[in-house]
PDB file of C-alpha atoms in Angstrom:
ATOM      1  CA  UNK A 237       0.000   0.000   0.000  1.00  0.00           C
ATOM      2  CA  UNK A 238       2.602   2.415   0.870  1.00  0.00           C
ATOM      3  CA  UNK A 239       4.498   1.475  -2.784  1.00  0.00           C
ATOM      4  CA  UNK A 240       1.451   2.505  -4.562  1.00  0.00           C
ATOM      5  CA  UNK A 241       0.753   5.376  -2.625  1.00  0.00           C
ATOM      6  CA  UNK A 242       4.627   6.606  -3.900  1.00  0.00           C
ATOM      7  CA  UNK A 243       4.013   5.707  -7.095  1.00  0.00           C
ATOM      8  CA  UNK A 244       0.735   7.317  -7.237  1.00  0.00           C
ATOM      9  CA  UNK A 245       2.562  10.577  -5.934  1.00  0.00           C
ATOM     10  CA  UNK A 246       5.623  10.603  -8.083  1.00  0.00           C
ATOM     11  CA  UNK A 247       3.230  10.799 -10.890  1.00  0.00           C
ATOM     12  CA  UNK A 248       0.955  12.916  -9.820  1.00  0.00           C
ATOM     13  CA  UNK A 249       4.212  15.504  -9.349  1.00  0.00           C
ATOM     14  CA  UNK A 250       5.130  14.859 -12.725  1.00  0.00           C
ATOM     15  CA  UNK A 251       2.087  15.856 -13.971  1.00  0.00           C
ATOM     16  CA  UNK A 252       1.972  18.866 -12.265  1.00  0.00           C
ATOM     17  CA  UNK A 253       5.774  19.601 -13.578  1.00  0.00           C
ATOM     18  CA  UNK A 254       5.374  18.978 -17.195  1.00  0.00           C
ATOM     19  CA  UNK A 255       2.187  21.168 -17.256  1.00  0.00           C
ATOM     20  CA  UNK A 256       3.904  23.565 -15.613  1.00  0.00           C
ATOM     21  CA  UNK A 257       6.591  22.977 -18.547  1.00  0.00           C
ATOM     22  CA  UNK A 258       4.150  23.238 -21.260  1.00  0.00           C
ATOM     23  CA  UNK A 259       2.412  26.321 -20.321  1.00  0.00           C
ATOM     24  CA  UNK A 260       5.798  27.993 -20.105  1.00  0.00           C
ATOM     25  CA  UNK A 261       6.870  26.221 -23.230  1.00  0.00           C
ATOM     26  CA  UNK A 262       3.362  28.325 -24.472  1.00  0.00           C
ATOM     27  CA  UNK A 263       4.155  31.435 -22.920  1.00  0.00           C
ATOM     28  CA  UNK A 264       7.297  31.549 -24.846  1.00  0.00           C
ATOM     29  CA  UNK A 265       5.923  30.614 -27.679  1.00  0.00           C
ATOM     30  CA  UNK A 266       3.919  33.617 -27.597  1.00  0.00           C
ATOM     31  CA  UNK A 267       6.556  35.435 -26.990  1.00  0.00           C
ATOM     32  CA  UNK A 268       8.492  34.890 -30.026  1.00  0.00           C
ATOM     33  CA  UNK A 269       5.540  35.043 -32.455  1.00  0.00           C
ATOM     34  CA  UNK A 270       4.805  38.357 -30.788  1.00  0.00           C
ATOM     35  CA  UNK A 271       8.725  39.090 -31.306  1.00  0.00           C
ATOM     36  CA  UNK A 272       8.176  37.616 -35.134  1.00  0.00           C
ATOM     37  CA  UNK A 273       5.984  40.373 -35.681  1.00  0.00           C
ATOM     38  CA  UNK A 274       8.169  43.122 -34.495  1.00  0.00           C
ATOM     39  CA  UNK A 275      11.953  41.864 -35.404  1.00  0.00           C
ATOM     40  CA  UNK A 276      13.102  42.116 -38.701  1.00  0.00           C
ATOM     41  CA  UNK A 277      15.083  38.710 -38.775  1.00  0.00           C
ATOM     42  CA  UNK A 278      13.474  35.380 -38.687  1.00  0.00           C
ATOM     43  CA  UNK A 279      16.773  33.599 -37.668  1.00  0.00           C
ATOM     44  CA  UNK A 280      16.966  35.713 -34.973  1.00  0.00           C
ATOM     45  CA  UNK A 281      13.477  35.061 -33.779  1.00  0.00           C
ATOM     46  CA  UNK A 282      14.149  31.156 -34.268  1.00  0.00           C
ATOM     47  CA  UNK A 283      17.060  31.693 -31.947  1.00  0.00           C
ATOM     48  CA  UNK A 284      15.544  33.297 -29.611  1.00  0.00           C
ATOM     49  CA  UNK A 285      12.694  30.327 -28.963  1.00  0.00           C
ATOM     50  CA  UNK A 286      14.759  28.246 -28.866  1.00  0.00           C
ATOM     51  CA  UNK A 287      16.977  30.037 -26.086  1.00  0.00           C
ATOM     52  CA  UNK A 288      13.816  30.707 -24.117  1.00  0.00           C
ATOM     53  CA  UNK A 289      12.488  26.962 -24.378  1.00  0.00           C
ATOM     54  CA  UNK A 290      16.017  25.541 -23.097  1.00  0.00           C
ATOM     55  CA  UNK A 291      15.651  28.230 -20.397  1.00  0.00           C
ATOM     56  CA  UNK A 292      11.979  27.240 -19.713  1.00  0.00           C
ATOM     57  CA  UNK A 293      13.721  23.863 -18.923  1.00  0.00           C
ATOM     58  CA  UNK A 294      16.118  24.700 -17.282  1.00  0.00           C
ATOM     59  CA  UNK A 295      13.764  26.869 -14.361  1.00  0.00           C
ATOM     60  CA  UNK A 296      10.781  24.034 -14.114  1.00  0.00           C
ATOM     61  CA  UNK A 297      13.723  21.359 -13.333  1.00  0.00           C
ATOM     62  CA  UNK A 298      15.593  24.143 -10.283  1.00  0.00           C
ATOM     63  CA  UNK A 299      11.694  24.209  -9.355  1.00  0.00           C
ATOM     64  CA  UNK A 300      10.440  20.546  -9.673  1.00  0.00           C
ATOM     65  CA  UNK A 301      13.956  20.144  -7.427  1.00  0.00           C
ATOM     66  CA  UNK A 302      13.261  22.741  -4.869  1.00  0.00           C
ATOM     67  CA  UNK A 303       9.671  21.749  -4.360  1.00  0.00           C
ATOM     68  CA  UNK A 304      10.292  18.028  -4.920  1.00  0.00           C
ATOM     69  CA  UNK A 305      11.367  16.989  -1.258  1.00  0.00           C
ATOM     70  CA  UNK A 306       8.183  19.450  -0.063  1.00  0.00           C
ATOM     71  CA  UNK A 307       5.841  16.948  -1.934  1.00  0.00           C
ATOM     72  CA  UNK A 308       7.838  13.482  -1.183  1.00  0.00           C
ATOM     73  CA  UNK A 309       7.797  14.435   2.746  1.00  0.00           C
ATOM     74  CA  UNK A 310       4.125  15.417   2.449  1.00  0.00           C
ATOM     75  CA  UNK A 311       2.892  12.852   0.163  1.00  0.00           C
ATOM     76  CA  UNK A 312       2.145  10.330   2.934  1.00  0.00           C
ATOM     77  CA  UNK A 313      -0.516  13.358   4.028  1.00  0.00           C
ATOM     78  CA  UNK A 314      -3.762  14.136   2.183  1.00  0.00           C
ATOM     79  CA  UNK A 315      -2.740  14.153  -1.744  1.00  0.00           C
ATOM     80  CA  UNK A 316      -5.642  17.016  -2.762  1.00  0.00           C
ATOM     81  CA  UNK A 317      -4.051  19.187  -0.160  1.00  0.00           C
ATOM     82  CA  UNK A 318      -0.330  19.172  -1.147  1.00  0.00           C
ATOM     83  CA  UNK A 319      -1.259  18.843  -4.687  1.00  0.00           C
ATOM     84  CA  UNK A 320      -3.466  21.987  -4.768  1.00  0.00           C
ATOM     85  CA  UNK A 321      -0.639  24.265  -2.940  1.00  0.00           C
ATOM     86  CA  UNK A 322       1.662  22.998  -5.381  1.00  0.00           C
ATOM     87  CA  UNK A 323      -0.899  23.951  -8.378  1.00  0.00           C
ATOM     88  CA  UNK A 324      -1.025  27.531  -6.072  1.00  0.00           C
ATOM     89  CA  UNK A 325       2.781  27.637  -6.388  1.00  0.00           C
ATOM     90  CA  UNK A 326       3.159  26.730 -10.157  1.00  0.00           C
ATOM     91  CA  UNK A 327      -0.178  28.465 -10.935  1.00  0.00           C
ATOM     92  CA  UNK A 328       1.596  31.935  -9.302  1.00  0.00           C
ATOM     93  CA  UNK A 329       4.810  31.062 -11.378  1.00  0.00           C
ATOM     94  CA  UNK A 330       3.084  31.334 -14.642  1.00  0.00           C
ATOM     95  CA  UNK A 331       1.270  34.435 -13.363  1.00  0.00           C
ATOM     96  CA  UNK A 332       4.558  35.969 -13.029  1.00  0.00           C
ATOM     97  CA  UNK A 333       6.327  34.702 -16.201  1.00  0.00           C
ATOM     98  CA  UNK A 334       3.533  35.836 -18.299  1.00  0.00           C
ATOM     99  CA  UNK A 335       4.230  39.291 -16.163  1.00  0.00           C
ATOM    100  CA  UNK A 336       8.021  39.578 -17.441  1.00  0.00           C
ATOM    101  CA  UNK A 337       6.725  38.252 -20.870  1.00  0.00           C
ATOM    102  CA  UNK A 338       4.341  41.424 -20.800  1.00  0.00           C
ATOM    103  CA  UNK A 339       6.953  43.865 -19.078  1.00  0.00           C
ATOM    104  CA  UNK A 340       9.469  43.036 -22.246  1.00  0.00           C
ATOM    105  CA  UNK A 341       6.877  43.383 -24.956  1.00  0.00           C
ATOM    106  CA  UNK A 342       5.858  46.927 -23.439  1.00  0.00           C
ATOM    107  CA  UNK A 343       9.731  48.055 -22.356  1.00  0.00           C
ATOM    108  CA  UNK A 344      11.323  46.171 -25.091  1.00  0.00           C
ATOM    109  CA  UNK A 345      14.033  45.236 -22.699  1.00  0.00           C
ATOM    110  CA  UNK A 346      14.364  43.096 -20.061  1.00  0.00           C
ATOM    111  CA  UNK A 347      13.608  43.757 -16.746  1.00  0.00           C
ATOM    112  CA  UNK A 348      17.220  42.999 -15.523  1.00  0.00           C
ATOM    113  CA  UNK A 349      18.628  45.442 -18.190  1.00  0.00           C
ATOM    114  CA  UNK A 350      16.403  47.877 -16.953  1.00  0.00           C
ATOM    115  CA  UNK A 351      17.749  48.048 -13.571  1.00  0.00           C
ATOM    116  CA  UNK A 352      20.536  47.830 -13.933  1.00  0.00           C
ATOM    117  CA  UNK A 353      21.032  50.333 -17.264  1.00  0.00           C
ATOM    118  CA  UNK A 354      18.738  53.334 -16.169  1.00  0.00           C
ATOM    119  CA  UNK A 355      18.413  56.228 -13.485  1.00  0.00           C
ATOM    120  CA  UNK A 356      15.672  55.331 -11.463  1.00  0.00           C
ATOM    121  CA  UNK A 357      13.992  58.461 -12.710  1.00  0.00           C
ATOM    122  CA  UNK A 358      13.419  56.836 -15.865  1.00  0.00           C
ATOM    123  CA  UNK A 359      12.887  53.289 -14.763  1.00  0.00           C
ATOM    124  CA  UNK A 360       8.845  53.012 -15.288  1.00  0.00           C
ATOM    125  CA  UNK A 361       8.518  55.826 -17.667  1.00  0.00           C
ATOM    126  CA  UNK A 362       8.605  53.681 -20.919  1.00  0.00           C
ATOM    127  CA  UNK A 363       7.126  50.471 -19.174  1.00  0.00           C
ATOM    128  CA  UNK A 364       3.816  52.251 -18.358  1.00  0.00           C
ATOM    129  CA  UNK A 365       0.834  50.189 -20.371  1.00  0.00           C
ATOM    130  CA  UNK A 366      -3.098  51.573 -20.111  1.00  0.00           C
ATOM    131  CA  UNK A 367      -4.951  48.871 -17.818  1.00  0.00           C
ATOM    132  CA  UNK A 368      -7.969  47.555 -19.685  1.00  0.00           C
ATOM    133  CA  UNK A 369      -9.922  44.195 -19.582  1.00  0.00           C
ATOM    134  CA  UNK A 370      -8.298  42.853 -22.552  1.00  0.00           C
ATOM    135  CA  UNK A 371      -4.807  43.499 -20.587  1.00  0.00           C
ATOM    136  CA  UNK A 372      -5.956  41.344 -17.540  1.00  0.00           C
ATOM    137  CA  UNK A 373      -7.758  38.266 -19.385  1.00  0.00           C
ATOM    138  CA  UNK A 374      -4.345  36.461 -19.663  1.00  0.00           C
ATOM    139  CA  UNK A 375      -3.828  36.925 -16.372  1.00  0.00           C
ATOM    140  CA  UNK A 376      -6.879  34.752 -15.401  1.00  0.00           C
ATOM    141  CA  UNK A 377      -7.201  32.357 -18.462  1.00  0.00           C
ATOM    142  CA  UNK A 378      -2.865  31.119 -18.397  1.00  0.00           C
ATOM    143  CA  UNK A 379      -3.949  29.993 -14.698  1.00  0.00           C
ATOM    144  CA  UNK A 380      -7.108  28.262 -15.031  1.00  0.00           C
ATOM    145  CA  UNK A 381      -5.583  26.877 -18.793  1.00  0.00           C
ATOM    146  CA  UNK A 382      -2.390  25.927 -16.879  1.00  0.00           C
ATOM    147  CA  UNK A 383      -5.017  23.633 -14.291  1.00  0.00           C
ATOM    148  CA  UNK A 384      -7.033  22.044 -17.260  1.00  0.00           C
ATOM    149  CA  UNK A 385      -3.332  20.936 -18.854  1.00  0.00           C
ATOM    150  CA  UNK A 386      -2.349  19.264 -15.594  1.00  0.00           C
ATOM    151  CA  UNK A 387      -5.932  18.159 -14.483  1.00  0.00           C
ATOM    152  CA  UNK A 388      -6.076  16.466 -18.572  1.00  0.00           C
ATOM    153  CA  UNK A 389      -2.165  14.561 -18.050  1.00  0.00           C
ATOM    154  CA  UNK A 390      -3.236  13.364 -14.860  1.00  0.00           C
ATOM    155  CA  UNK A 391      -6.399  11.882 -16.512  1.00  0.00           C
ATOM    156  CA  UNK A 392      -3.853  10.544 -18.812  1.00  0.00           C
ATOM    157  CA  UNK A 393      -1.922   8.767 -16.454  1.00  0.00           C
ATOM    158  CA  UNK A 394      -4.354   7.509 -14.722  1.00  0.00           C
ATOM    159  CA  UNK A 395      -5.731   5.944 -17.931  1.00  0.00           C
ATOM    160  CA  UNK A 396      -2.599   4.069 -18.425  1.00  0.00           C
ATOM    161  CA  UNK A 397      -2.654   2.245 -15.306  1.00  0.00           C
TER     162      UNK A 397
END
């Protein structure tokens, strides 16, 4: 019982990590087409997915890590609990790539470059962006799409068993 109570855990965390990978994998995505639009080169648009898609990687596995002994020392616990804070956790992590994703295509640079490259005076003075209800529907739909991805693999693997 205990076995399949691991098992049933380890999966259910890599469900939650490779939607978490797949709706950054989308963010970025949207990203560069948005950057397709506006860059002259298509080589360097190419390039640049393919940077931010290694880089998408390369964040959900220092994540899954980080959070990983959290949901192995709590998975002997109630499952809906842990797994919900961890959706909470992820959900809030796409929230606030989608937020840099926004920040660059208003600023045009990257919020490291801009604070580190500019007098405070002039910090938020090109980043500024009117606040309408077409500017906050990605902000709830990337969440609640991000929990029908994960909520549809773990369907999926619990098919396969």
């Amino acid at each position: 019982m205990k076995k399949i109570l691991q098992n049933n855990s380890n999966s259910s965390f890599i469900t939650l990590v490779t939607s978490l990978l797949m709706i950054l994998w989308f963010i970025s995505f949207f990203e560069s087409v948005v950057g397709l639009f506006s860059d002259a080169s298509f080589s360097t648009s190419v390039f640049k997915f393919g940077y931010k898609i290694l880089a998408d990687f390369e964040s959900v596995v220092i994540v899954s890590l980080i959070i990983f002994p959290f949901h192995y020392l709590t998975s002997y616990l109630k499952m809906p609990l842990v797994q919900m804070m961890i959706n909470i956790v992820f959900a809030v992590l796409v929230i606030l790539q989608f937020t840099l994703a926004k920040y660059h295509f208003t600023s045009v640079v990257n919020f490291g470059a801009d604070l580190i490259g500019f007098p405070p005076k002039n910090l938020f003075a090109g980043a500024s962006d009117n606040i309408s209800v077409f500017y906050l529907i990605p902000f709830a739909f990337l969440p609640i799409f991000y929990t029908s991805v994960e909520d549809y693999l773990s369907k999926i693997a619990v098919g396969k068993k």
